[in-house]
Amino acid sequence: MSKSLSDSLVATSVRHPAHALSGPAVDDVGDPVIRARHLVKRFGRVTALDGLDLTVGRGQVHGFIGPNGAGKSTTIRAILGQLRLTSGALTILGRDPWREAPVLHRRLAYVPGDTVLWPGLTGGESLDVIGRLQGTQDPHRRAELVERFELDTRRRARTYSKGNRQKVALIAALSTDAELLLLDEPTSGLDPVMEDRFCDTIREVRAEGRTVLLSSHILSEVEALCDRVTIIRAGRTVVTGSLDSLRQEGDSFDDVFLSHYRNVS
Amino acid sequence: MTGVWRLVRLHVRSHWLVLVAPALLLAGLVIATASGVKDLYPTAEDRAVYAATMGASPASWAFNGRGIDLDRIGGIAAYEVGLAGQLAIPAVGLLLGIGLTRRLEESGVIELVTSGRVARTAVPLAALVVGIGSWLLFAKACEAGLYAMGFDRLGSQTYPSILALYGMAFTGIGLLAGQLSQGTRGAYGIGGLLAGAGFVTRAYVDGRQLRYVWASPMGWVAEAHPWGTWVWWPALSFIALIVVTSGAAVLVASRRDLGSGVLQQRPGRATATRVLSTASGLAWRLTRGSMIGWAVGALTWCVSLGAMTDEMGRIIAENPTLAEALGGDPTQIETVMSLVLAAAMASAAAVAGMSRLGVEEGDARLGLVLAGAVSRTRVWLAWTGVVAAFAVVTLMMCGLGSGVAQWLTGSSRDAVTRNLGAAIAYVPGVLLVTFVAALLVALSPRLRGLGWLPVGWALVVGLLGEALRLPQWSRDLSPFELVGRVPVEALDRTAWVWLAVAAMVACAAATVRFGSRSLTRG
């Protein structure tokens, strides 16, 4: 009794601001690739997700932004079926990610924010292990991306810098045929030249009609690439909508973003 | 050499546990063993009987080293410290030598430190200084314990001293290995290989009672006669070894680039093989390094002991007192000695393999793999399957190796089947230890270290059970004791079946648990 009451309180308090700010935008997505409703995840006494909503439509590049600890990575791990949610409804490509993880994973590819590789394997071996376990690696695309990102594939991963490790995860994910790309702060450690090539690649991916969830706190990158944006804070969705509709709220996207952290304590 | 003292202070502050705990544990091992034998052989006659039986057995010589000054209680204590001490002391020596140099370099600490007022050469020198400090602590703790128990004053000083010099020599070897290899694991590999080669050489020389006692540093400890008339050459040889190895380490350190080694790594493959990119292939690639090390150790042990059986049999036959004390057929006793240790080492390989899965999860690489189109259960079954199969194959190879070696050196052909049969007796025990380690990883990757407890206990019981006079109930906590000392004793079939059932239950529970929890890091 008291549980359902508190759940509904959480639900209204989360839903309300999201709807108020984004208006009808949240529903104009037919056939969503990611559909998350009131996600709650508690680790012991810590609440990581506190009623998070997220809808990503097919073919979108969707920016997922928020400060450190807001719950971005937790959400992505739930999408990957690596976390059991405390409550809430989550469907990815129409399926339950916890129960059907391996089936779903053939259709999505993931880039972690801080990629840790096997120190004894070469970069090339790591690429193939990740890509082939995903199941849809395209060797031609792999070769092309290795060249584009200038990766020395014969070096052991223990000798790689952070940027090089990040390149391995990026190439592995981008050389698959996945319909959905989950990118968790993918450009951390990349130099400006490589970041530029990353942006070009994401535009190609969008042109192919694939869907991207881009978690980031680099606002310029989000502004350059994304169609729609969801801003979260403390495990809840603060606002979601198209970039254009959000820009109308303030002078620049940065102002809009920061305003959501100034007003609420 | 600038900055040696600054670095020494830093090591003492940040690594005091590594400097203190292993030293005191080793001292505890020596003191406990000495206290175990102290009251057992009070009179000269008791000690004479011991010298003529246990102290004359070539199998024990191969195992423990030469029995010297066995007419004194200190000599008996040193003999009983034997194998455990010979292997544990180099392990700690390498830990100090490599852990404070190459490991810190690989983790980036040395880069930070040498960007300050610390010279390149100060790194191995500071490790040497704190290493010496740690071994002094060991020697002083041993001395205090032995003297307090009433061992004679001089021996209580000289015996710990020669042990500490032996340990320090391996710290020196560790320092050099840490400079030569580019990686921490490679450095431990070099050090472990040298320790293993030294041990096998000594076991061969002592087991066949040859004269070349100087051939391996492992034999030098006994040759110093710490409980009788002190002989100087072993101590001086150890000191020379320490000076040469640490000097070479400093020389290499002064000439090489940070992060490099003398043994350069060649560039590897640009693409993965088909096998590597499967769940079992990846599991094998990631676990084989540590597992093969244990397997090679176990197999070397069994084959060399098996090859000496005939020689030992002859020596025992010439000594009726000894034959009576051993109370059995020497080939059968050899089988037990070989395979109990082989089972413990095969289990150690399995625990190392299973804890690597915990490391994978903690480092978020398991999450990366599971983001692919493989189910958790498949990754789990592939991993436990590879590890368990490797452990069982290792054990069976050891049985075969021991049997064939006995057969080729003069035993009848039955030796092969008898040794294989004995190996089968220990299979459920090995599987139980494996799946308990698996269950711990399935519960939480942070618990993985606990998997070493049963292995450690099996080793303590197998190597020191007699010396420490452990009560029977505590020996039965080792799964290899439960089935009986096959083939000297008959196989306890009930215990065998129960162990197998327990192993399967642990395996099933682990599989269910691993499939149904959140990953700790993704």
Short mmCIF file of N, CA and C in Angstrom, two decimals, chain B residues 58-157:
data_model
loop_
_atom_site.label_atom_id
_atom_site.label_comp_id
_atom_site.label_asym_id
_atom_site.label_seq_id
_atom_site.Cartn_x
_atom_site.Cartn_y
_atom_site.Cartn_z
N PRO B 58 65.82 -41.06 1.27
CA PRO B 58 66.14 -40.25 0.09
C PRO B 58 64.93 -39.48 -0.44
N ALA B 59 63.72 -40.02 -0.22
CA ALA B 59 62.53 -39.28 -0.66
C ALA B 59 62.43 -37.98 0.14
N SER B 60 62.68 -38.09 1.45
CA SER B 60 62.63 -36.88 2.27
C SER B 60 63.76 -35.92 1.89
N TRP B 61 64.88 -36.49 1.53
CA TRP B 61 65.99 -35.62 1.11
C TRP B 61 65.59 -34.82 -0.13
N ALA B 62 64.97 -35.51 -1.08
CA ALA B 62 64.54 -34.82 -2.29
C ALA B 62 63.53 -33.73 -1.94
N PHE B 63 62.66 -34.08 -1.00
CA PHE B 63 61.59 -33.19 -0.59
C PHE B 63 62.13 -32.00 0.20
N ASN B 64 62.87 -32.30 1.27
CA ASN B 64 63.23 -31.30 2.28
C ASN B 64 64.64 -30.78 2.16
N GLY B 65 65.48 -31.45 1.39
CA GLY B 65 66.89 -31.12 1.41
C GLY B 65 67.62 -32.07 2.34
N ARG B 66 68.95 -31.91 2.41
CA ARG B 66 69.74 -32.83 3.23
C ARG B 66 69.46 -32.67 4.71
N GLY B 67 69.46 -33.78 5.42
CA GLY B 67 69.37 -33.71 6.87
C GLY B 67 70.78 -33.54 7.42
N ILE B 68 71.02 -32.42 8.11
CA ILE B 68 72.36 -32.15 8.63
C ILE B 68 72.23 -31.80 10.10
N ASP B 69 73.17 -32.30 10.91
CA ASP B 69 73.13 -32.06 12.36
C ASP B 69 71.82 -32.55 12.97
N LEU B 70 71.36 -33.73 12.52
CA LEU B 70 70.10 -34.23 13.04
C LEU B 70 70.24 -34.78 14.46
N ASP B 71 71.49 -34.80 14.99
CA ASP B 71 71.65 -35.19 16.39
C ASP B 71 71.29 -34.04 17.32
N ARG B 72 71.01 -32.87 16.76
CA ARG B 72 70.55 -31.74 17.58
C ARG B 72 69.12 -31.41 17.19
N ILE B 73 68.37 -30.89 18.14
CA ILE B 73 66.96 -30.60 17.88
C ILE B 73 66.81 -29.50 16.83
N GLY B 74 67.77 -28.55 16.83
CA GLY B 74 67.73 -27.48 15.83
C GLY B 74 67.86 -28.03 14.42
N GLY B 75 68.73 -29.02 14.26
CA GLY B 75 68.92 -29.63 12.94
C GLY B 75 67.64 -30.30 12.46
N ILE B 76 66.95 -30.96 13.40
CA ILE B 76 65.68 -31.61 13.05
C ILE B 76 64.66 -30.56 12.64
N ALA B 77 64.60 -29.45 13.40
CA ALA B 77 63.66 -28.39 13.07
C ALA B 77 63.94 -27.84 11.67
N ALA B 78 65.22 -27.59 11.36
CA ALA B 78 65.58 -27.04 10.06
C ALA B 78 65.18 -27.99 8.94
N TYR B 79 65.39 -29.30 9.21
CA TYR B 79 65.03 -30.32 8.22
C TYR B 79 63.53 -30.32 7.97
N GLU B 80 62.76 -30.13 9.03
CA GLU B 80 61.30 -30.17 8.89
C GLU B 80 60.74 -28.90 8.24
N VAL B 81 61.44 -27.78 8.40
CA VAL B 81 61.01 -26.56 7.70
C VAL B 81 61.08 -26.83 6.20
N GLY B 82 62.13 -27.55 5.81
CA GLY B 82 62.30 -28.15 4.49
C GLY B 82 61.66 -27.47 3.32
N LEU B 83 60.81 -28.24 2.65
CA LEU B 83 60.24 -27.83 1.36
C LEU B 83 59.45 -26.53 1.47
N ALA B 84 58.60 -26.43 2.51
CA ALA B 84 57.74 -25.24 2.62
C ALA B 84 58.61 -23.99 2.67
N GLY B 85 59.68 -24.04 3.48
CA GLY B 85 60.56 -22.89 3.59
C GLY B 85 61.31 -22.63 2.30
N GLN B 86 61.76 -23.70 1.66
CA GLN B 86 62.53 -23.52 0.42
C GLN B 86 61.72 -22.83 -0.66
N LEU B 87 60.40 -23.04 -0.66
CA LEU B 87 59.58 -22.41 -1.70
C LEU B 87 58.99 -21.08 -1.25
N ALA B 88 58.60 -20.99 0.04
CA ALA B 88 57.93 -19.77 0.51
C ALA B 88 58.92 -18.61 0.59
N ILE B 89 60.16 -18.88 0.98
CA ILE B 89 61.13 -17.79 1.14
C ILE B 89 61.46 -17.12 -0.20
N PRO B 90 61.75 -17.89 -1.27
CA PRO B 90 61.96 -17.22 -2.56
C PRO B 90 60.73 -16.46 -3.04
N ALA B 91 59.54 -16.98 -2.75
CA ALA B 91 58.32 -16.30 -3.20
C ALA B 91 58.26 -14.90 -2.58
N VAL B 92 58.53 -14.82 -1.26
CA VAL B 92 58.52 -13.51 -0.60
C VAL B 92 59.67 -12.65 -1.13
N GLY B 93 60.82 -13.27 -1.38
CA GLY B 93 61.96 -12.53 -1.92
C GLY B 93 61.61 -11.86 -3.23
N LEU B 94 60.97 -12.62 -4.12
CA LEU B 94 60.60 -12.06 -5.42
C LEU B 94 59.54 -10.97 -5.26
N LEU B 95 58.60 -11.20 -4.34
CA LEU B 95 57.54 -10.21 -4.08
C LEU B 95 58.15 -8.86 -3.71
N LEU B 96 59.18 -8.89 -2.84
CA LEU B 96 59.81 -7.64 -2.43
C LEU B 96 60.59 -7.02 -3.59
N GLY B 97 61.32 -7.86 -4.33
CA GLY B 97 62.18 -7.34 -5.39
C GLY B 97 61.40 -6.78 -6.57
N ILE B 98 60.31 -7.44 -6.93
CA ILE B 98 59.56 -7.02 -8.12
C ILE B 98 58.43 -6.06 -7.73
N GLY B 99 57.79 -6.34 -6.59
CA GLY B 99 56.64 -5.54 -6.17
C GLY B 99 56.97 -4.08 -5.94
N LEU B 100 58.21 -3.79 -5.56
CA LEU B 100 58.57 -2.39 -5.28
C LEU B 100 59.30 -1.75 -6.46
N THR B 101 59.46 -2.47 -7.57
CA THR B 101 60.12 -1.86 -8.73
C THR B 101 59.22 -1.95 -9.96
N ARG B 102 59.23 -3.09 -10.65
CA ARG B 102 58.52 -3.18 -11.92
C ARG B 102 57.01 -2.99 -11.77
N ARG B 103 56.45 -3.53 -10.69
CA ARG B 103 55.01 -3.39 -10.52
C ARG B 103 54.63 -1.92 -10.39
N LEU B 104 55.42 -1.17 -9.61
CA LEU B 104 55.14 0.26 -9.45
C LEU B 104 55.38 1.01 -10.75
N GLU B 105 56.36 0.53 -11.53
CA GLU B 105 56.64 1.20 -12.80
C GLU B 105 55.47 0.99 -13.75
N GLU B 106 54.94 -0.24 -13.76
CA GLU B 106 53.83 -0.54 -14.67
C GLU B 106 52.58 0.26 -14.28
N SER B 107 52.40 0.48 -12.97
CA SER B 107 51.20 1.21 -12.55
C SER B 107 51.38 2.71 -12.64
N GLY B 108 52.58 3.19 -12.99
CA GLY B 108 52.76 4.62 -13.21
C GLY B 108 53.35 5.39 -12.04
N VAL B 109 53.54 4.70 -10.89
CA VAL B 109 54.05 5.39 -9.70
C VAL B 109 55.49 5.88 -9.93
N ILE B 110 56.30 5.02 -10.59
CA ILE B 110 57.71 5.36 -10.77
C ILE B 110 57.87 6.59 -11.68
N GLU B 111 56.99 6.69 -12.66
CA GLU B 111 57.02 7.86 -13.55
C GLU B 111 56.86 9.14 -12.75
N LEU B 112 55.90 9.08 -11.82
CA LEU B 112 55.63 10.24 -10.98
C LEU B 112 56.81 10.52 -10.06
N VAL B 113 57.34 9.45 -9.44
CA VAL B 113 58.41 9.60 -8.46
C VAL B 113 59.68 10.12 -9.13
N THR B 114 60.03 9.56 -10.29
CA THR B 114 61.29 9.97 -10.91
C THR B 114 61.15 11.31 -11.63
N SER B 115 59.94 11.87 -11.66
CA SER B 115 59.83 13.24 -12.18
C SER B 115 60.25 14.23 -11.11
N GLY B 116 60.36 13.74 -9.87
CA GLY B 116 60.86 14.57 -8.78
C GLY B 116 62.36 14.35 -8.58
N ARG B 117 62.87 14.68 -7.41
CA ARG B 117 64.31 14.55 -7.18
C ARG B 117 64.69 13.12 -6.81
N VAL B 118 64.40 12.21 -7.70
CA VAL B 118 64.73 10.81 -7.47
C VAL B 118 65.36 10.26 -8.76
N ALA B 119 66.57 9.71 -8.63
CA ALA B 119 67.28 9.21 -9.81
C ALA B 119 66.71 7.86 -10.23
N ARG B 120 66.95 7.50 -11.49
CA ARG B 120 66.51 6.19 -12.00
C ARG B 120 67.06 5.05 -11.15
N THR B 121 68.35 5.16 -10.80
CA THR B 121 69.01 4.08 -10.08
C THR B 121 68.53 3.97 -8.64
N ALA B 122 67.88 5.01 -8.15
CA ALA B 122 67.41 4.96 -6.76
C ALA B 122 66.28 3.96 -6.60
N VAL B 123 65.59 3.63 -7.71
CA VAL B 123 64.43 2.74 -7.61
C VAL B 123 64.85 1.34 -7.14
N PRO B 124 65.77 0.66 -7.85
CA PRO B 124 66.18 -0.66 -7.32
C PRO B 124 66.94 -0.57 -6.00
N LEU B 125 67.71 0.52 -5.81
CA LEU B 125 68.46 0.62 -4.55
C LEU B 125 67.52 0.77 -3.36
N ALA B 126 66.49 1.60 -3.50
CA ALA B 126 65.55 1.77 -2.39
C ALA B 126 64.83 0.46 -2.10
N ALA B 127 64.48 -0.27 -3.17
CA ALA B 127 63.82 -1.57 -2.96
C ALA B 127 64.75 -2.52 -2.23
N LEU B 128 66.04 -2.46 -2.58
CA LEU B 128 67.02 -3.32 -1.91
C LEU B 128 67.10 -2.96 -0.43
N VAL B 129 67.15 -1.67 -0.13
CA VAL B 129 67.28 -1.23 1.26
C VAL B 129 66.08 -1.71 2.08
N VAL B 130 64.85 -1.47 1.60
CA VAL B 130 63.70 -1.90 2.40
C VAL B 130 63.58 -3.42 2.41
N GLY B 131 64.05 -4.07 1.32
CA GLY B 131 64.06 -5.53 1.29
C GLY B 131 64.96 -6.08 2.38
N ILE B 132 66.16 -5.50 2.50
CA ILE B 132 67.07 -5.93 3.56
C ILE B 132 66.43 -5.71 4.92
N GLY B 133 65.75 -4.57 5.07
CA GLY B 133 65.05 -4.29 6.33
C GLY B 133 64.03 -5.36 6.66
N SER B 134 63.27 -5.75 5.63
CA SER B 134 62.24 -6.75 5.84
C SER B 134 62.85 -8.10 6.25
N TRP B 135 63.95 -8.48 5.60
CA TRP B 135 64.60 -9.76 5.95
C TRP B 135 65.26 -9.70 7.32
N LEU B 136 65.76 -8.51 7.72
CA LEU B 136 66.30 -8.37 9.07
C LEU B 136 65.20 -8.59 10.10
N LEU B 137 64.02 -8.04 9.81
CA LEU B 137 62.89 -8.21 10.71
C LEU B 137 62.56 -9.70 10.85
N PHE B 138 62.55 -10.40 9.69
CA PHE B 138 62.30 -11.84 9.71
C PHE B 138 63.32 -12.55 10.60
N ALA B 139 64.62 -12.23 10.38
CA ALA B 139 65.67 -12.93 11.13
C ALA B 139 65.56 -12.66 12.62
N LYS B 140 65.29 -11.39 12.97
CA LYS B 140 65.21 -11.04 14.40
C LYS B 140 63.99 -11.70 15.05
N ALA B 141 62.86 -11.75 14.32
CA ALA B 141 61.66 -12.37 14.88
C ALA B 141 61.88 -13.86 15.09
N CYS B 142 62.52 -14.52 14.10
CA CYS B 142 62.84 -15.95 14.23
C CYS B 142 63.73 -16.18 15.43
N GLU B 143 64.77 -15.35 15.51
CA GLU B 143 65.76 -15.52 16.57
C GLU B 143 65.08 -15.42 17.93
N ALA B 144 64.23 -14.39 18.10
CA ALA B 144 63.55 -14.20 19.37
C ALA B 144 62.69 -15.42 19.70
N GLY B 145 61.96 -15.92 18.70
CA GLY B 145 61.08 -17.05 18.93
C GLY B 145 61.84 -18.31 19.28
N LEU B 146 62.90 -18.61 18.51
CA LEU B 146 63.65 -19.84 18.74
C LEU B 146 64.35 -19.80 20.09
N TYR B 147 64.95 -18.65 20.39
CA TYR B 147 65.69 -18.54 21.65
C TYR B 147 64.73 -18.66 22.83
N ALA B 148 63.56 -18.05 22.69
CA ALA B 148 62.58 -18.10 23.78
C ALA B 148 62.11 -19.53 24.02
N MET B 149 62.12 -20.36 22.97
CA MET B 149 61.68 -21.75 23.15
C MET B 149 62.79 -22.64 23.70
N GLY B 150 63.96 -22.09 23.83
CA GLY B 150 65.05 -22.85 24.44
C GLY B 150 66.01 -23.49 23.46
N PHE B 151 65.96 -23.07 22.20
CA PHE B 151 66.98 -23.55 21.26
C PHE B 151 68.30 -22.86 21.58
N ASP B 152 69.44 -23.49 21.16
CA ASP B 152 70.70 -22.91 21.61
C ASP B 152 70.96 -21.56 20.96
N ARG B 153 71.65 -20.72 21.71
CA ARG B 153 71.79 -19.30 21.39
C ARG B 153 72.39 -19.08 20.00
N LEU B 154 73.50 -19.78 19.74
CA LEU B 154 74.23 -19.55 18.50
C LEU B 154 73.37 -19.96 17.29
N GLY B 155 72.80 -21.16 17.38
CA GLY B 155 71.96 -21.65 16.27
C GLY B 155 70.77 -20.75 16.04
N SER B 156 70.20 -20.21 17.13
CA SER B 156 69.05 -19.32 17.00
C SER B 156 69.41 -18.06 16.25
N GLN B 157 70.74 -17.75 16.20
CA GLN B 157 71.15 -16.59 15.40
C GLN B 157 71.55 -17.00 13.99
#
